[in-house]
CSV table of C-alpha atoms in Angstrom, one decimal:
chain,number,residue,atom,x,y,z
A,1,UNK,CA,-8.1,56.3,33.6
A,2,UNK,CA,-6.5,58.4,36.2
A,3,UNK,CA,-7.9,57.5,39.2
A,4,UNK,CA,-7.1,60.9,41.2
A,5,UNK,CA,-5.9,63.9,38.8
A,6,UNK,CA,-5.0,67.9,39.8
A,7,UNK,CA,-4.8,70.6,37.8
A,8,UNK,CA,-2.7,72.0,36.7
A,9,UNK,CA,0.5,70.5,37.2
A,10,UNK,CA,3.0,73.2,36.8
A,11,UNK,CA,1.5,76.9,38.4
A,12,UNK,CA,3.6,79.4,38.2
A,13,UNK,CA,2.6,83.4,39.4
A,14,UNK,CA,3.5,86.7,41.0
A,15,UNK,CA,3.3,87.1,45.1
A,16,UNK,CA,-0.2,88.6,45.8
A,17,UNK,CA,-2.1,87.1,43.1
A,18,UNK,CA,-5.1,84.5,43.6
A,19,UNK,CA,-4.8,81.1,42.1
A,20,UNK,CA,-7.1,77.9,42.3
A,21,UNK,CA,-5.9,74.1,42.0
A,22,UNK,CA,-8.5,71.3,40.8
A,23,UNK,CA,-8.8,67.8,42.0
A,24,UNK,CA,-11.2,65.3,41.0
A,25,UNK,CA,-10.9,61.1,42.2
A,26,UNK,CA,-13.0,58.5,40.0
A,27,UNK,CA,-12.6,56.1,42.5
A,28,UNK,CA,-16.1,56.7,44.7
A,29,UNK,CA,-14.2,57.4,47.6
A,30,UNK,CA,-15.5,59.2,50.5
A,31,UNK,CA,-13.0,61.1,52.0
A,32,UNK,CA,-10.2,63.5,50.2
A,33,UNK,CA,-7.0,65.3,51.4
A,34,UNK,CA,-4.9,68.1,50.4
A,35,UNK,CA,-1.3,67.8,51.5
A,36,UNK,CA,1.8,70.1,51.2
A,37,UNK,CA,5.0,68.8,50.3
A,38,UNK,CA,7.8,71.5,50.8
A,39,UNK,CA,11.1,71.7,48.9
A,40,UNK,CA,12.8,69.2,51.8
A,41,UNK,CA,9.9,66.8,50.8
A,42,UNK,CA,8.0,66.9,54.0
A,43,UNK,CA,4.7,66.3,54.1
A,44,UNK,CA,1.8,68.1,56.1
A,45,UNK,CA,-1.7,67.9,56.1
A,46,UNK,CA,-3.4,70.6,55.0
A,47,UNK,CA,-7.3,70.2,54.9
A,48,UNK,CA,-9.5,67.1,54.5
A,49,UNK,CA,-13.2,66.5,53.6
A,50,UNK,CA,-15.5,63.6,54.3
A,51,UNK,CA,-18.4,63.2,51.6
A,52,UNK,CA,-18.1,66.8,51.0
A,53,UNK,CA,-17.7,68.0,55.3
A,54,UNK,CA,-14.6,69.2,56.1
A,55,UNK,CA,-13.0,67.1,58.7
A,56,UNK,CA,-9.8,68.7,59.1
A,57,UNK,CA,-8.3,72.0,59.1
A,58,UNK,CA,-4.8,72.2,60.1
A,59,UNK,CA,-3.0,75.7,61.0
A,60,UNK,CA,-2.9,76.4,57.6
A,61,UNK,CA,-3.6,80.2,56.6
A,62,UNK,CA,-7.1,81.3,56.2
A,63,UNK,CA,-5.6,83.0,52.7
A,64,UNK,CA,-6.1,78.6,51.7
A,65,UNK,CA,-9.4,77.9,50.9
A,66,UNK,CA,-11.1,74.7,50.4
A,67,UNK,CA,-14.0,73.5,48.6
A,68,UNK,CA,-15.8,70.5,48.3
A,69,UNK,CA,-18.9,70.5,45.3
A,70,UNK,CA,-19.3,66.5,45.8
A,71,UNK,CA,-17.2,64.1,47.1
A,72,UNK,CA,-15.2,63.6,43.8
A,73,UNK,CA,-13.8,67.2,43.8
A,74,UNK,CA,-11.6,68.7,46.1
A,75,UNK,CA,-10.7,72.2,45.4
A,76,UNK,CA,-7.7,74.2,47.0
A,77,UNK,CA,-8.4,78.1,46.2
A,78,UNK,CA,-5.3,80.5,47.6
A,79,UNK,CA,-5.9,84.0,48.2
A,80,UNK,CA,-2.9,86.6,47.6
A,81,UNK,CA,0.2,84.5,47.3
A,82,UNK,CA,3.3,84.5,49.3
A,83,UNK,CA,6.9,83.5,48.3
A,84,UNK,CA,6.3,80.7,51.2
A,85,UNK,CA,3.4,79.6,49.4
A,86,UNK,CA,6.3,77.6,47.0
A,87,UNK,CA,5.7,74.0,47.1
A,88,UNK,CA,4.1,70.8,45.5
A,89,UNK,CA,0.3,70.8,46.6
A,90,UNK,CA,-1.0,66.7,46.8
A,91,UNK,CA,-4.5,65.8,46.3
A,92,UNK,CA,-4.9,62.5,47.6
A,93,UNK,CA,-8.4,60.1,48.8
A,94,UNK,CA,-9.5,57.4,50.4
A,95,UNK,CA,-12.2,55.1,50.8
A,96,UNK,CA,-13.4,55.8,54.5
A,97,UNK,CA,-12.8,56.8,57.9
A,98,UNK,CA,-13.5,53.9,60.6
A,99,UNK,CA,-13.5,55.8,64.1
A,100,UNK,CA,-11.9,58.8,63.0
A,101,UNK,CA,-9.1,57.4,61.1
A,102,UNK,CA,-8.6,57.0,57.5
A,103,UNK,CA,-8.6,53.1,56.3
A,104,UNK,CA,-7.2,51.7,53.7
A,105,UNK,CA,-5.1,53.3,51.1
A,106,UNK,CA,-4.6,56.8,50.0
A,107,UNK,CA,-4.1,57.0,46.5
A,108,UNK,CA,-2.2,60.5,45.6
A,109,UNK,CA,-2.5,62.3,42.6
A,110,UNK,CA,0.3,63.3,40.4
A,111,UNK,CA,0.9,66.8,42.5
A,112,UNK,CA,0.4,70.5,41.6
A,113,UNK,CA,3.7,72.5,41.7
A,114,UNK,CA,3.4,76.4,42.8
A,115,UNK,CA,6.4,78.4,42.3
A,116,UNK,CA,5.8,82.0,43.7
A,117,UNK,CA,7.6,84.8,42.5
B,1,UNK,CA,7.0,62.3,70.3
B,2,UNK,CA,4.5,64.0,68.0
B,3,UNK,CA,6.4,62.8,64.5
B,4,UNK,CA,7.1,60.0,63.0
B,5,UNK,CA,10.7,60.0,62.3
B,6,UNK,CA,12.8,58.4,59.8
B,7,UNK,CA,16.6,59.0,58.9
B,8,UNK,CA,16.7,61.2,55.5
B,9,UNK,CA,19.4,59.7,53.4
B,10,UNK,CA,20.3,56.1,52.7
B,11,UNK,CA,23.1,54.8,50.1
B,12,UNK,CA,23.5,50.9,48.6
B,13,UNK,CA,25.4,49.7,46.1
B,14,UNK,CA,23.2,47.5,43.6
B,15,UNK,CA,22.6,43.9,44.8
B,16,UNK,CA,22.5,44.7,48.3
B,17,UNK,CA,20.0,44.9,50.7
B,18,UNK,CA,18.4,48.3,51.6
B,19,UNK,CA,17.2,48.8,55.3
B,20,UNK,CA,14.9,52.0,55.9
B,21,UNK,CA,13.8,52.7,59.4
B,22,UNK,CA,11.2,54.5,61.2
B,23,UNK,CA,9.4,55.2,64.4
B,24,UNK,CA,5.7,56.0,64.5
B,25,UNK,CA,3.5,57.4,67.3
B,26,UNK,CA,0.4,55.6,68.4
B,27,UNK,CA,0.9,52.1,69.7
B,28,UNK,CA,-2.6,51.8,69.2
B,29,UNK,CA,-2.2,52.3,65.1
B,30,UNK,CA,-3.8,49.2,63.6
B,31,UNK,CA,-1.9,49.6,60.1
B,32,UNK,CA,1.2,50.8,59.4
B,33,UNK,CA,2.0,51.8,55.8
B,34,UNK,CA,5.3,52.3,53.6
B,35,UNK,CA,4.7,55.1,50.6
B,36,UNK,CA,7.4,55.1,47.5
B,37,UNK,CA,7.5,58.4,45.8
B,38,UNK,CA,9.3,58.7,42.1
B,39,UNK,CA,10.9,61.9,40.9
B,40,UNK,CA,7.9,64.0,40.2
B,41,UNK,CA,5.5,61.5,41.3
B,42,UNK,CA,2.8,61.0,43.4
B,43,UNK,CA,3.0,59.1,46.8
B,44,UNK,CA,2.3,55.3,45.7
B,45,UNK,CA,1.5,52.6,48.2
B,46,UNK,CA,4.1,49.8,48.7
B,47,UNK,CA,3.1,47.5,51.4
B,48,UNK,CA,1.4,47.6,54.8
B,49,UNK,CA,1.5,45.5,57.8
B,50,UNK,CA,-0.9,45.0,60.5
B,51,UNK,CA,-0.4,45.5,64.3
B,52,UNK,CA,-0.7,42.0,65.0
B,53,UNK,CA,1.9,40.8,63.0
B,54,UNK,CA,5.7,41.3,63.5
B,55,UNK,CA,6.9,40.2,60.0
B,56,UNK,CA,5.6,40.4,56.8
B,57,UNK,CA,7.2,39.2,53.5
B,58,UNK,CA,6.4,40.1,49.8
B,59,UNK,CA,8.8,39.3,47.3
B,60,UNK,CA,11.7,41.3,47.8
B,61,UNK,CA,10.3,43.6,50.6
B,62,UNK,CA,10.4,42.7,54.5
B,63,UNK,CA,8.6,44.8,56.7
B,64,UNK,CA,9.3,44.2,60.7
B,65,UNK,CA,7.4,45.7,63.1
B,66,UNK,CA,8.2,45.6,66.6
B,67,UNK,CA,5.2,47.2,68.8
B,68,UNK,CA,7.0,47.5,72.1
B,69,UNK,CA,9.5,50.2,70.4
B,70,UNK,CA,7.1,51.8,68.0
B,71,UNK,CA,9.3,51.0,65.5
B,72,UNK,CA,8.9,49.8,61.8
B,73,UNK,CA,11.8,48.6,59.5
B,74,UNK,CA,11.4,48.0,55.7
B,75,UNK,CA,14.0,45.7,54.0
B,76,UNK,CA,14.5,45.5,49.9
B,77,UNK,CA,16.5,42.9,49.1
B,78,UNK,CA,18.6,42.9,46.1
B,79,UNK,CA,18.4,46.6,45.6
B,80,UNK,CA,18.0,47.8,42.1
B,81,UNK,CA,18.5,51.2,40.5
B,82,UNK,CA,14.7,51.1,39.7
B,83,UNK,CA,14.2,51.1,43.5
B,84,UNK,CA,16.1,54.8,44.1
B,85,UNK,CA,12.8,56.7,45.6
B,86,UNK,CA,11.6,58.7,48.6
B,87,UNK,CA,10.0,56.0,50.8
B,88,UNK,CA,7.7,57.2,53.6
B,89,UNK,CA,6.4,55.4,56.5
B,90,UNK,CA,2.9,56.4,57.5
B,91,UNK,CA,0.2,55.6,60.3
B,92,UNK,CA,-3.3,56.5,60.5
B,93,UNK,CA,-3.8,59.0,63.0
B,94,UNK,CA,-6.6,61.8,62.8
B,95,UNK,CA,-4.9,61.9,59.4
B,96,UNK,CA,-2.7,59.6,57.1
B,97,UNK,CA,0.5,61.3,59.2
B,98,UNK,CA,4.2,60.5,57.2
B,99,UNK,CA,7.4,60.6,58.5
B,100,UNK,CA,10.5,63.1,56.4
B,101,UNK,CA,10.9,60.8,53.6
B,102,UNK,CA,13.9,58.6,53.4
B,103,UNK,CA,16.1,59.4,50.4
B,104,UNK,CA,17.3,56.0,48.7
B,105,UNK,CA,20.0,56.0,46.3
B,106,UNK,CA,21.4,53.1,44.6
B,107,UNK,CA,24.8,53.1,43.3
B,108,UNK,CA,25.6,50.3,40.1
């Protein structure tokens, strides 16, 4: 069992179009992340949720939507896409957040790679 | 600073030992986390350490940490080719923040 899986894997679209990437954990963990992971492999928070509130919002365009159903699923919804859009999109969770850090582990899932053209 | 920093590129020959550094932020961190990522892989945990110890050992990895500097070293011993990966250090700040990545490659 896959304990935190995106889909789809491979995304590949035109520049102005709108395309959605699923996450779901099966781990009962409260608190979920999406990260962006750029072709120089740096990784920047994007948005996280905390049994379903979002808890972060970096400066991320508001063209990148999030959405939370429950706390297993994570959604990342992005709205008219640019060429700098391009990257591998991380879904990752963790069990909790003790004083307004995370604890514990984050366990990532497989990643979600968005080639704009 | 801001980041956590880490050198990008690292090169061993097989059988040595690999030495990946990095420098977090908050002195106040109570864990302190190395990632390994694969080709075309997720981020998987490796090992952690906590703030109030300087050394930990599990089997071939070392991590040091010295608190005064901010600074965290993890040590492979006996490098294999199975051990070529993106390794990331990683504190928990508002978020799980990660440094650039360190690039190991081993050479047979």
């Amino acid at each position: 069992d896959t304990a935190v899986s995106q889909t789809p894997k491979y995304l590949v679209t035109q520049m102005g179009n709108d395309k959605s990437i699923k996450c779901e954990q099966n781990l009962g963990h409260d608190t979920m992340y999406w990260y962006k992971q750029d072709s120089k492999k740096f990784l920047k928070i994007m948005f996280s949720y905390n049994n379903k509130e979002l808890i972060i919002n970096e400066t991320v365009p508001n063209r990148f939507s999030p959405k939370s159903p429950d706390k297993a699923h994570l959604n990342l919804h992005i709205n008219s896409l640019e060429l700098g859009d391009s990257a591998v999109y991380f879904c990752a969770s963790s069990l909790q957040r003790l004083a307004g850090v995370p604890t514990g582990e984050l366990f990532f899932g497989e990643g979600s790679r968005l080639t704009v053209l | 600073g801001e980041d956590v920093e880490q050198s990008l590129f690292l090169s061993v020959r097989e059988g040595d030992s690999s030495v990946i550094n990095c420098t977090y932020t908050d002195s106040s961190s109570t864990y302190l986390y190395w990632y390994k990522q694969e080709p075309g892989a997720g981020l998987q945990l490796l090992t952690y350490i906590f703030s109030n110890m300087d050394m930990k050992q599990d089997q071939r990895l070392t991590v040091l940490l010295n608190k005064k500097d901010k600074h965290l070293s993890l040590r492979i011993a006996d490098t294999q080719t199975g051990d070529s990966a993106i390794y990331f250090c990683a504190e928990p700040l508002r978020d799980m923040r990660f440094g650039a990545g360190t690039r190991l490659t081993v050479k047979p």
